[in-house]
CSV table of C-alpha atoms in Angstrom, one decimal:
chain,number,residue,atom,x,y,z
A,1,MET,CA,45.1,-17.6,-32.3
A,2,SER,CA,45.8,-18.7,-28.8
A,3,VAL,CA,47.3,-15.6,-27.1
A,4,VAL,CA,44.9,-13.4,-25.0
A,5,ARG,CA,45.7,-9.7,-25.4
A,6,CYS,CA,45.6,-8.3,-21.9
A,7,ALA,CA,45.7,-4.6,-21.0
A,8,PRO,CA,48.8,-2.9,-19.6
A,9,ALA,CA,48.5,-0.8,-16.5
A,10,LEU,CA,46.0,2.0,-17.0
A,11,PRO,CA,47.8,5.2,-17.9
A,12,ASP,CA,47.2,8.4,-16.0
A,13,VAL,CA,44.0,9.7,-17.5
A,14,ARG,CA,42.8,13.2,-16.9
A,15,LEU,CA,39.0,13.5,-17.2
A,16,PRO,CA,37.6,16.7,-18.7
A,17,GLU,CA,35.7,19.2,-16.7
A,18,PRO,CA,32.0,18.2,-15.8
A,19,LEU,CA,29.1,19.9,-17.5
A,20,PRO,CA,27.6,23.0,-16.0
A,21,TRP,CA,25.4,22.2,-13.0
A,22,GLY,CA,22.1,22.8,-14.9
A,23,ARG,CA,22.9,20.2,-17.5
A,24,ARG,CA,24.8,17.9,-15.2
A,25,VAL,CA,21.9,17.4,-12.8
A,26,LEU,CA,19.7,16.0,-15.7
A,27,LYS,CA,22.2,13.2,-16.2
A,28,HIS,CA,21.7,11.8,-12.6
A,29,PRO,CA,20.3,8.3,-12.6
A,30,ARG,CA,17.3,9.4,-10.7
A,31,LEU,CA,16.4,11.7,-13.6
A,32,MET,CA,17.2,9.1,-16.3
A,33,GLN,CA,14.9,9.2,-19.4
A,34,SER,CA,12.7,6.3,-18.3
A,35,ASN,CA,11.9,8.1,-15.0
A,36,ARG,CA,11.1,11.2,-17.0
A,37,LEU,CA,8.7,9.3,-19.3
A,38,ALA,CA,7.0,7.8,-16.3
A,39,LEU,CA,6.6,11.3,-14.8
A,40,LEU,CA,5.3,12.5,-18.2
A,41,VAL,CA,2.5,9.9,-18.2
A,42,LEU,CA,1.6,10.9,-14.6
A,43,MET,CA,1.5,14.6,-15.6
A,44,VAL,CA,-0.8,13.9,-18.6
A,45,ASN,CA,-3.1,12.0,-16.3
A,46,VAL,CA,-3.1,14.7,-13.7
A,47,LEU,CA,-4.0,17.3,-16.4
A,48,CYS,CA,-6.8,15.1,-17.7
A,49,ALA,CA,-8.1,14.7,-14.1
A,50,LEU,CA,-8.1,18.5,-13.5
A,51,ARG,CA,-9.8,19.3,-16.8
A,52,GLY,CA,-12.4,16.5,-16.7
A,53,HIS,CA,-15.9,16.5,-15.2
A,54,TRP,CA,-16.5,12.8,-15.5
A,55,TRP,CA,-15.4,11.5,-12.1
A,56,ASN,CA,-18.8,10.0,-11.4
A,57,ASP,CA,-19.0,8.1,-14.6
A,58,VAL,CA,-17.9,4.5,-14.1
A,59,ALA,CA,-17.7,3.7,-17.8
A,60,VAL,CA,-15.4,6.7,-18.5
A,61,LEU,CA,-13.2,5.8,-15.5
A,62,ALA,CA,-12.9,2.3,-16.9
A,63,LEU,CA,-11.9,3.6,-20.3
A,64,VAL,CA,-9.3,5.9,-18.9
A,65,ALA,CA,-7.8,3.2,-16.8
A,66,GLN,CA,-7.8,0.7,-19.7
A,67,VAL,CA,-6.1,3.3,-22.0
A,68,ASN,CA,-3.3,3.7,-19.5
A,69,PHE,CA,-2.8,-0.1,-19.2
A,70,THR,CA,-2.8,-0.4,-23.0
A,71,VAL,CA,0.0,2.2,-23.3
A,72,GLY,CA,2.0,0.2,-20.7
A,73,ILE,CA,1.5,-3.1,-22.4
A,74,LEU,CA,2.0,-2.0,-26.0
A,75,VAL,CA,5.3,-0.3,-25.3
A,76,ARG,CA,6.6,-3.8,-24.2
A,77,GLN,CA,5.1,-5.8,-27.0
A,78,GLN,CA,7.9,-7.6,-28.9
A,79,PHE,CA,6.9,-6.4,-32.4
A,80,VAL,CA,6.4,-2.8,-31.2
A,81,VAL,CA,9.9,-2.9,-29.5
A,82,ASN,CA,11.5,-4.1,-32.6
A,83,TRP,CA,9.7,-1.6,-34.8
A,84,LEU,CA,10.8,1.3,-32.6
A,85,SER,CA,14.4,0.0,-32.6
A,86,ARG,CA,14.5,-0.2,-36.4
A,87,CYS,CA,13.1,3.3,-36.7
A,88,VAL,CA,15.9,4.7,-34.5
A,89,MET,CA,18.6,2.6,-36.2
A,90,LYS,CA,17.6,4.3,-39.5
A,91,ALA,CA,18.4,7.8,-38.2
A,92,PRO,CA,21.0,9.4,-40.5
A,93,LYS,CA,24.4,9.8,-38.9
A,94,SER,CA,24.5,13.3,-40.4
A,95,TRP,CA,22.0,14.5,-37.8
A,96,PRO,CA,23.4,16.5,-34.9
A,97,LEU,CA,25.0,14.5,-32.1
A,98,ARG,CA,22.6,15.9,-29.5
A,99,LEU,CA,19.6,14.6,-31.5
A,100,ARG,CA,21.1,11.2,-32.1
A,101,TRP,CA,22.1,11.0,-28.4
A,102,ALA,CA,18.4,11.6,-27.5
A,103,LEU,CA,17.2,9.0,-30.0
A,104,ALA,CA,19.7,6.5,-28.6
A,105,LYS,CA,17.8,6.6,-25.3
A,106,GLY,CA,14.8,5.0,-27.0
A,107,TYR,CA,15.2,1.9,-25.0
A,108,HIS,CA,14.1,3.9,-22.0
A,109,LEU,CA,10.5,3.7,-23.3
A,110,GLY,CA,10.0,1.2,-20.6
A,111,GLY,CA,9.2,4.3,-18.5
A,112,LEU,CA,5.9,4.5,-20.4
A,113,HIS,CA,5.2,0.9,-19.2
A,114,VAL,CA,5.8,2.0,-15.6
A,115,GLY,CA,3.8,5.2,-15.9
A,116,GLY,CA,0.9,3.6,-17.7
A,117,ALA,CA,0.7,0.7,-15.2
A,118,ALA,CA,0.9,3.0,-12.2
A,119,CYS,CA,-1.7,5.5,-13.5
A,120,GLY,CA,-4.0,2.8,-14.7
A,121,THR,CA,-3.9,1.3,-11.2
A,122,LEU,CA,-4.7,4.6,-9.6
A,123,TRP,CA,-7.6,5.2,-12.0
A,124,PHE,CA,-9.0,1.7,-11.4
A,125,LEU,CA,-8.8,2.3,-7.6
A,126,ALA,CA,-10.8,5.5,-8.2
A,127,LEU,CA,-13.2,3.5,-10.3
A,128,THR,CA,-13.7,0.9,-7.5
A,129,VAL,CA,-14.6,3.7,-5.1
A,130,VAL,CA,-17.0,5.4,-7.4
A,131,ALA,CA,-18.6,2.1,-8.4
A,132,THR,CA,-19.4,1.2,-4.9
A,133,GLY,CA,-23.2,1.4,-4.5
A,134,ARG,CA,-23.7,2.2,-8.1
A,135,VAL,CA,-23.3,-1.1,-9.8
A,136,GLY,CA,-24.5,-4.6,-9.2
A,137,SER,CA,-22.9,-6.7,-6.5
A,138,THR,CA,-21.4,-9.2,-9.0
A,139,LEU,CA,-19.7,-6.4,-11.0
A,140,LEU,CA,-18.5,-4.7,-7.8
A,141,LEU,CA,-17.0,-8.0,-6.6
A,142,VAL,CA,-15.1,-8.3,-9.9
A,143,TYR,CA,-13.8,-4.7,-9.4
A,144,TYR,CA,-12.6,-5.4,-5.9
A,145,LEU,CA,-10.8,-8.6,-7.1
A,146,GLN,CA,-9.1,-6.6,-9.9
A,147,ALA,CA,-8.0,-3.9,-7.4
A,148,LEU,CA,-6.4,-6.5,-5.2
A,149,VAL,CA,-4.5,-8.1,-8.0
A,150,LEU,CA,-3.4,-4.7,-9.4
A,151,LEU,CA,-2.1,-3.7,-5.9
A,152,ALA,CA,-0.2,-7.0,-5.7
A,153,ILE,CA,1.4,-6.5,-9.1
A,154,VAL,CA,2.4,-2.9,-8.3
A,155,ILE,CA,3.8,-3.8,-4.8
A,156,THR,CA,5.9,-6.7,-6.1
A,157,ALA,CA,7.1,-4.7,-9.1
A,158,ARG,CA,8.8,-2.1,-7.0
A,159,PRO,CA,12.6,-2.1,-7.8
A,160,SER,CA,13.6,-3.1,-4.3
A,161,ALA,CA,11.0,-5.9,-4.0
A,162,ARG,CA,11.8,-7.1,-7.5
A,163,ALA,CA,15.5,-7.3,-6.8
A,164,LYS,CA,15.0,-9.2,-3.5
A,165,ARG,CA,12.3,-11.6,-4.6
A,166,HIS,CA,12.5,-11.8,-8.4
A,167,ASP,CA,10.8,-15.2,-8.6
A,168,LEU,CA,7.8,-13.9,-6.6
A,169,PHE,CA,7.6,-10.8,-8.8
A,170,GLU,CA,7.6,-12.9,-12.0
A,171,ARG,CA,4.9,-15.2,-10.8
A,172,VAL,CA,2.6,-12.4,-9.6
A,173,HIS,CA,3.3,-10.4,-12.8
A,174,ARG,CA,2.5,-13.3,-15.1
A,175,PHE,CA,-0.4,-15.1,-13.4
A,176,GLY,CA,-1.8,-11.8,-12.1
A,177,GLY,CA,-1.7,-10.4,-15.6
A,178,TRP,CA,-3.6,-13.3,-17.0
A,179,GLY,CA,-6.1,-13.2,-14.2
A,180,LEU,CA,-6.6,-9.5,-14.8
A,181,SER,CA,-7.2,-10.0,-18.5
A,182,LEU,CA,-10.0,-12.4,-17.7
A,183,LEU,CA,-11.4,-10.1,-15.0
A,184,PHE,CA,-11.3,-7.1,-17.3
A,185,TRP,CA,-13.4,-8.9,-19.8
A,186,ILE,CA,-15.8,-10.1,-17.2
A,187,GLY,CA,-16.1,-6.6,-15.9
A,188,ALA,CA,-16.6,-5.1,-19.3
A,189,VAL,CA,-19.4,-7.6,-20.2
A,190,LEU,CA,-21.2,-7.1,-16.9
A,191,LEU,CA,-21.0,-3.3,-17.1
A,192,ALA,CA,-22.3,-3.3,-20.7
A,193,ASP,CA,-25.1,-5.7,-19.6
A,194,GLU,CA,-26.2,-3.4,-16.8
A,195,ARG,CA,-26.3,-0.3,-19.1
A,196,ARG,CA,-27.6,-1.8,-22.4
A,197,GLY,CA,-31.3,-1.2,-21.7
A,198,THR,CA,-33.2,-3.0,-24.4
A,199,ALA,CA,-30.3,-3.3,-26.8
A,200,PRO,CA,-28.7,-6.7,-27.5
A,201,LEU,CA,-25.6,-7.4,-25.4
A,202,LEU,CA,-23.4,-7.8,-28.5
A,203,GLU,CA,-24.5,-4.4,-29.8
A,204,ALA,CA,-23.9,-2.8,-26.4
A,205,LEU,CA,-20.4,-4.4,-26.3
A,206,ALA,CA,-19.6,-3.2,-29.8
A,207,GLY,CA,-20.6,0.4,-28.8
A,208,THR,CA,-18.3,0.4,-25.7
A,209,PRO,CA,-14.9,2.0,-26.4
A,210,THR,CA,-13.4,0.2,-23.4
A,211,VAL,CA,-14.1,-3.2,-25.1
A,212,TRP,CA,-12.1,-2.2,-28.3
A,213,VAL,CA,-9.2,-1.0,-26.2
A,214,LEU,CA,-9.3,-4.2,-24.2
A,215,MET,CA,-9.3,-6.2,-27.4
A,216,LEU,CA,-6.1,-4.5,-28.6
A,217,THR,CA,-4.5,-5.2,-25.2
A,218,THR,CA,-5.5,-8.8,-25.2
A,219,ILE,CA,-4.3,-9.5,-28.7
A,220,SER,CA,-1.0,-7.9,-28.0
A,221,SER,CA,-0.5,-10.1,-24.9
A,222,LEU,CA,-1.6,-13.3,-26.6
A,223,VAL,CA,0.6,-13.1,-29.8
A,224,PRO,CA,3.9,-14.1,-28.1
A,225,TRP,CA,2.2,-17.0,-26.3
A,226,LEU,CA,0.6,-18.2,-29.6
A,227,MET,CA,4.2,-18.5,-30.9
A,228,LEU,CA,5.3,-20.7,-27.9
A,229,ARG,CA,7.5,-23.6,-28.9
A,230,ARG,CA,10.1,-26.0,-27.5
A,231,ILE,CA,13.5,-26.1,-29.2
A,232,PRO,CA,16.5,-28.3,-28.9
A,233,ILE,CA,19.8,-26.8,-27.6
A,234,ASP,CA,23.4,-27.8,-27.2
A,235,VAL,CA,25.3,-26.7,-24.1
A,236,VAL,CA,29.1,-26.4,-23.7
A,237,ARG,CA,30.6,-25.5,-20.3
A,238,PRO,CA,34.1,-24.0,-20.6
A,239,SER,CA,34.1,-23.4,-16.9
A,240,SER,CA,31.8,-23.8,-13.8
A,241,HIS,CA,30.9,-20.1,-14.2
A,242,VAL,CA,29.4,-20.1,-17.7
A,243,ALA,CA,27.5,-22.1,-20.2
A,244,LEU,CA,27.6,-21.5,-23.9
A,245,VAL,CA,24.3,-22.4,-25.6
A,246,ARG,CA,23.6,-23.1,-29.3
A,247,ALA,CA,20.0,-23.2,-30.3
A,248,GLY,CA,17.4,-22.8,-33.1
A,249,ARG,CA,17.5,-22.7,-36.8
A,250,SER,CA,16.3,-19.1,-37.3
A,251,ARG,CA,18.8,-16.1,-37.3
A,252,PRO,CA,17.5,-13.4,-35.0
A,253,MET,CA,18.5,-9.8,-35.5
A,254,ALA,CA,22.0,-9.1,-34.2
A,255,GLY,CA,21.9,-7.5,-30.8
A,256,SER,CA,18.5,-8.9,-29.8
A,257,ALA,CA,17.6,-10.9,-26.7
A,258,ARG,CA,15.4,-13.9,-26.2
A,259,ALA,CA,13.6,-15.2,-23.1
A,260,ILE,CA,13.9,-19.0,-22.4
A,261,ALA,CA,12.4,-21.3,-19.9
A,262,ARG,CA,12.6,-24.9,-18.8
A,263,HIS,CA,8.9,-24.9,-18.4
A,264,PRO,CA,6.5,-22.4,-20.0
A,265,LEU,CA,4.6,-21.8,-16.7
A,266,GLN,CA,7.8,-21.3,-14.6
A,267,GLN,CA,10.7,-18.8,-14.7
A,268,TRP,CA,11.6,-17.0,-17.9
A,269,HIS,CA,15.0,-15.4,-18.3
A,270,SER,CA,16.3,-13.3,-21.1
A,271,PHE,CA,19.7,-13.6,-22.7
A,272,ALA,CA,21.4,-11.9,-25.6
A,273,VAL,CA,21.4,-13.9,-28.8
A,274,ILE,CA,24.6,-14.1,-30.8
A,275,PRO,CA,24.2,-15.1,-34.5
A,276,THR,CA,27.0,-17.4,-35.7
A,277,PRO,CA,28.4,-16.0,-38.9
A,278,GLY,CA,27.7,-18.3,-41.8
A,279,GLU,CA,25.7,-20.8,-39.7
A,280,PRO,CA,22.0,-21.1,-38.9
A,281,GLY,CA,20.7,-20.6,-35.4
A,282,PHE,CA,22.1,-18.5,-32.5
A,283,ARG,CA,24.1,-18.7,-29.3
A,284,MET,CA,23.6,-17.5,-25.8
A,285,THR,CA,26.0,-17.0,-22.8
A,286,VAL,CA,24.5,-18.0,-19.5
A,287,SER,CA,26.6,-16.9,-16.5
A,288,ARG,CA,26.1,-18.1,-12.9
A,289,ALA,CA,24.0,-15.4,-11.3
A,290,GLY,CA,21.4,-17.1,-9.1
A,291,ASP,CA,19.6,-20.3,-8.5
A,292,TRP,CA,18.1,-20.6,-12.0
A,293,THR,CA,21.3,-20.0,-13.9
A,294,SER,CA,23.3,-22.1,-11.5
A,295,ASP,CA,21.0,-25.1,-12.1
A,296,PHE,CA,21.1,-24.4,-15.8
A,297,ILE,CA,24.9,-24.6,-15.8
A,298,ASP,CA,25.2,-27.6,-13.4
A,299,ASN,CA,22.3,-29.5,-15.0
A,300,PRO,CA,21.9,-28.3,-18.6
A,301,PRO,CA,18.7,-29.2,-20.4
A,302,THR,CA,18.4,-30.6,-23.8
A,303,HIS,CA,15.5,-28.4,-24.8
A,304,VAL,CA,14.1,-25.0,-23.7
A,305,TRP,CA,10.9,-23.1,-24.4
A,306,VAL,CA,10.8,-19.8,-26.3
A,307,ARG,CA,7.9,-17.5,-27.1
A,308,GLY,CA,7.3,-14.8,-29.6
A,309,VAL,CA,10.3,-13.3,-31.3
A,310,ALA,CA,13.7,-12.1,-30.1
A,311,THR,CA,13.5,-8.4,-29.2
A,312,ALA,CA,16.0,-5.6,-29.9
A,313,GLY,CA,18.5,-5.0,-27.1
A,314,MET,CA,19.8,-1.7,-25.7
A,315,ALA,CA,23.0,-1.8,-27.7
A,316,ASN,CA,21.0,-1.6,-31.0
A,317,TYR,CA,20.3,2.0,-30.3
A,318,GLY,CA,24.0,2.7,-30.3
A,319,THR,CA,24.1,2.3,-34.1
A,320,VAL,CA,23.0,5.9,-34.5
A,321,PHE,CA,26.6,6.9,-33.6
A,322,ARG,CA,29.5,7.0,-36.1
A,323,ARG,CA,31.8,5.1,-33.8
A,324,VAL,CA,31.3,3.6,-30.3
A,325,VAL,CA,33.2,2.0,-27.5
A,326,TYR,CA,31.8,-1.2,-26.1
A,327,LEU,CA,32.9,-1.4,-22.4
A,328,VAL,CA,31.8,-4.7,-20.9
A,329,THR,CA,32.6,-6.8,-17.8
A,330,GLY,CA,32.4,-10.6,-17.5
A,331,SER,CA,29.4,-12.1,-19.2
A,332,GLY,CA,28.4,-8.7,-20.5
A,333,ILE,CA,30.4,-9.8,-23.6
A,334,GLY,CA,27.2,-11.7,-24.6
A,335,PRO,CA,25.0,-8.7,-25.4
A,336,VAL,CA,27.7,-6.9,-27.4
A,337,LEU,CA,29.4,-9.9,-29.2
A,338,ALA,CA,26.7,-9.9,-31.8
A,339,HIS,CA,27.4,-6.2,-32.6
A,340,VAL,CA,31.2,-6.9,-32.7
A,341,LEU,CA,30.7,-9.8,-35.2
A,342,ALA,CA,28.1,-7.8,-37.3
A,343,ALA,CA,30.3,-4.7,-37.3
A,344,ARG,CA,27.3,-2.5,-38.2
A,345,VAL,CA,29.1,0.5,-36.6
A,346,PRO,CA,32.9,1.1,-36.2
A,347,HIS,CA,33.8,0.3,-32.6
A,348,LYS,CA,36.4,-0.4,-30.0
A,349,LEU,CA,35.8,-3.3,-27.6
A,350,VAL,CA,37.1,-3.2,-24.0
A,351,TRP,CA,36.4,-6.3,-22.1
A,352,VAL,CA,37.2,-6.5,-18.4
A,353,THR,CA,37.0,-10.0,-17.0
A,354,ARG,CA,38.6,-12.7,-15.0
A,355,ASP,CA,41.0,-14.9,-16.9
A,356,PRO,CA,39.0,-15.0,-20.2
A,357,VAL,CA,40.4,-18.2,-21.6
A,358,LYS,CA,39.8,-20.1,-18.3
A,359,THR,CA,36.4,-18.7,-17.8
A,360,TYR,CA,34.9,-18.5,-21.4
A,361,GLY,CA,37.2,-20.8,-23.4
A,362,GLN,CA,39.8,-20.2,-26.0
A,363,GLU,CA,37.4,-20.6,-28.9
A,364,LEU,CA,35.2,-17.6,-27.8
A,365,VAL,CA,38.3,-15.5,-27.1
A,366,ASP,CA,39.8,-16.3,-30.5
A,367,GLU,CA,36.5,-15.4,-32.2
A,368,ILE,CA,36.5,-12.0,-30.5
A,369,LEU,CA,40.1,-11.3,-31.5
A,370,SER,CA,39.5,-12.5,-35.1
A,371,ALA,CA,36.6,-10.0,-35.4
A,372,GLN,CA,38.5,-7.2,-33.7
A,373,PRO,CA,42.2,-7.7,-33.5
A,374,ASP,CA,42.7,-4.5,-31.5
A,375,ALA,CA,40.2,-5.4,-28.8
A,376,LEU,CA,41.4,-4.5,-25.3
A,377,ILE,CA,40.9,-7.4,-22.9
A,378,TRP,CA,41.7,-6.5,-19.3
A,379,ASP,CA,42.4,-9.6,-17.3
A,380,THR,CA,41.5,-8.7,-13.7
A,381,ASP,CA,43.3,-11.8,-12.4
A,382,ALA,CA,46.6,-10.4,-13.9
A,383,ASN,CA,46.0,-6.6,-13.7
A,384,GLY,CA,43.5,-6.0,-10.9
A,385,LYS,CA,40.3,-4.0,-11.3
A,386,PRO,CA,40.7,-0.8,-13.2
A,387,ASP,CA,38.9,2.6,-12.8
A,388,MET,CA,36.1,1.9,-15.2
A,389,VAL,CA,35.3,5.6,-15.9
A,390,LYS,CA,38.9,6.4,-16.7
A,391,LEU,CA,39.2,3.2,-18.8
A,392,ALA,CA,36.1,4.1,-20.7
A,393,TYR,CA,37.3,7.7,-21.3
A,394,SER,CA,40.7,6.5,-22.4
A,395,ALA,CA,39.2,4.2,-25.0
A,396,TYR,CA,36.7,6.9,-26.1
A,397,GLU,CA,39.5,9.5,-26.6
A,398,GLU,CA,41.9,7.0,-28.3
A,399,SER,CA,39.3,5.6,-30.8
A,400,GLY,CA,37.6,8.9,-31.6
A,401,ALA,CA,34.2,7.5,-30.7
A,402,GLU,CA,31.0,9.4,-30.2
A,403,ALA,CA,29.6,7.3,-27.4
A,404,VAL,CA,30.3,4.6,-24.9
A,405,ILE,CA,28.0,1.5,-24.4
A,406,CYS,CA,28.5,-0.1,-21.0
A,407,VAL,CA,27.2,-3.6,-20.1
A,408,SER,CA,28.0,-4.7,-16.6
A,409,ASN,CA,26.2,-5.1,-13.2
A,410,ARG,CA,23.7,-2.5,-12.2
A,411,LYS,CA,26.0,-0.5,-9.8
A,412,LEU,CA,28.9,-0.3,-12.2
A,413,THR,CA,26.9,0.3,-15.3
A,414,TRP,CA,25.1,3.3,-13.7
A,415,SER,CA,28.4,4.7,-12.3
A,416,VAL,CA,30.0,4.6,-15.7
A,417,VAL,CA,27.0,6.0,-17.6
A,418,HIS,CA,26.5,8.8,-15.1
A,419,GLY,CA,30.2,9.4,-14.8
A,420,LEU,CA,30.6,9.9,-18.6
A,421,GLU,CA,27.3,11.8,-19.2
A,422,ARG,CA,28.1,14.3,-16.5
A,423,LEU,CA,31.2,15.0,-18.6
A,424,GLY,CA,29.1,15.5,-21.8
A,425,ILE,CA,29.9,12.1,-23.3
A,426,PRO,CA,27.0,10.1,-24.6
A,427,ALA,CA,26.7,6.8,-22.8
A,428,LEU,CA,24.2,3.9,-22.9
A,429,GLY,CA,23.6,1.1,-20.4
A,430,PRO,CA,20.9,-1.3,-19.3
A,431,ILE,CA,18.4,0.1,-16.9
A,432,TRP,CA,16.9,-3.1,-15.4
A,433,ASP,CA,13.3,-2.0,-15.9
A,434,SER,CA,11.9,-5.3,-16.9
């Protein structure tokens, strides 16, 4: 199969009337589910603060802060993410569309990570203030160091700072997180030692709730690193824009993503994994989008590091719908190709990209068309850039789909998701919250 099916000119598409103002405002990106969940965590903490009479108790403040951090960490733990995804994917398609639409937003649970981390930081800053003059100088120094590291993590994790200086964010997040784990344990031991009286230290630690919560957090963080390994890869470069990677012997869940690194202590980048039908291992599509990916394409390694397990991607949540439209641009084909090949849900693929054969190679294009002969491939070199909302709605109407899943750059993804949901059409897309 050597002919690429390109789209004709986009017909005149009339969009339906938007939802009433009250429902439409809830679809705004500022009020997306992840932001609502972060706000929910904040509200719960505010209520706890208003109803509590324990502000002067250092041990209780430490426990409340640690519980918030644990919520933020566990919701990002790989096995927890996969378990939540599988729970949503089992939802019966006979359930009302409104309910399945809400379940499909399960990947927004990262809002709990943001809320837990932010509230935990605020509680710990309060702890530091309350502890001043009430605990030993060594413990107080540990608390001040923790407060400084927490502030550094929060400041560099702001969306604007993360986008401009992603490498700095990643280093501060990783090494700061490891440092905090050590400092939390030191602080917990010192506080228990100060308050144990005549009891043995181990007995005092066993009777401290914060220690047990901290143990859960530590184990959760360690598990992926205990599964760290170096694997061989093969890299094919159909063009200077993209590298197609083959790796591993295991077959991850279709639609999952895996982080890889050239060195375990340096940058980690996540890419969608694409199982090869009938063959072991998986594939990845690495597109030129920065210094790391550019170097990967220009100087491909023979091995990469992986840790933990592949985690369920956003598009997995789309399996709760009876039929979907996959609307992707460029290398966005990577995250949805596994779903196209697995065909777990009836779908219509719309791929908007520059000359697909020249950019991604005839083999990949043929594989897509073999899996879905009626896929709509819009060659922007030949047809120009379409109105993505109208293109999505046209495919949605024509295919009788229940939802649209869009994978593109941040600006375009959010404009399509917001543009469709304000019309009452379920839409999913990445939210760049990692």
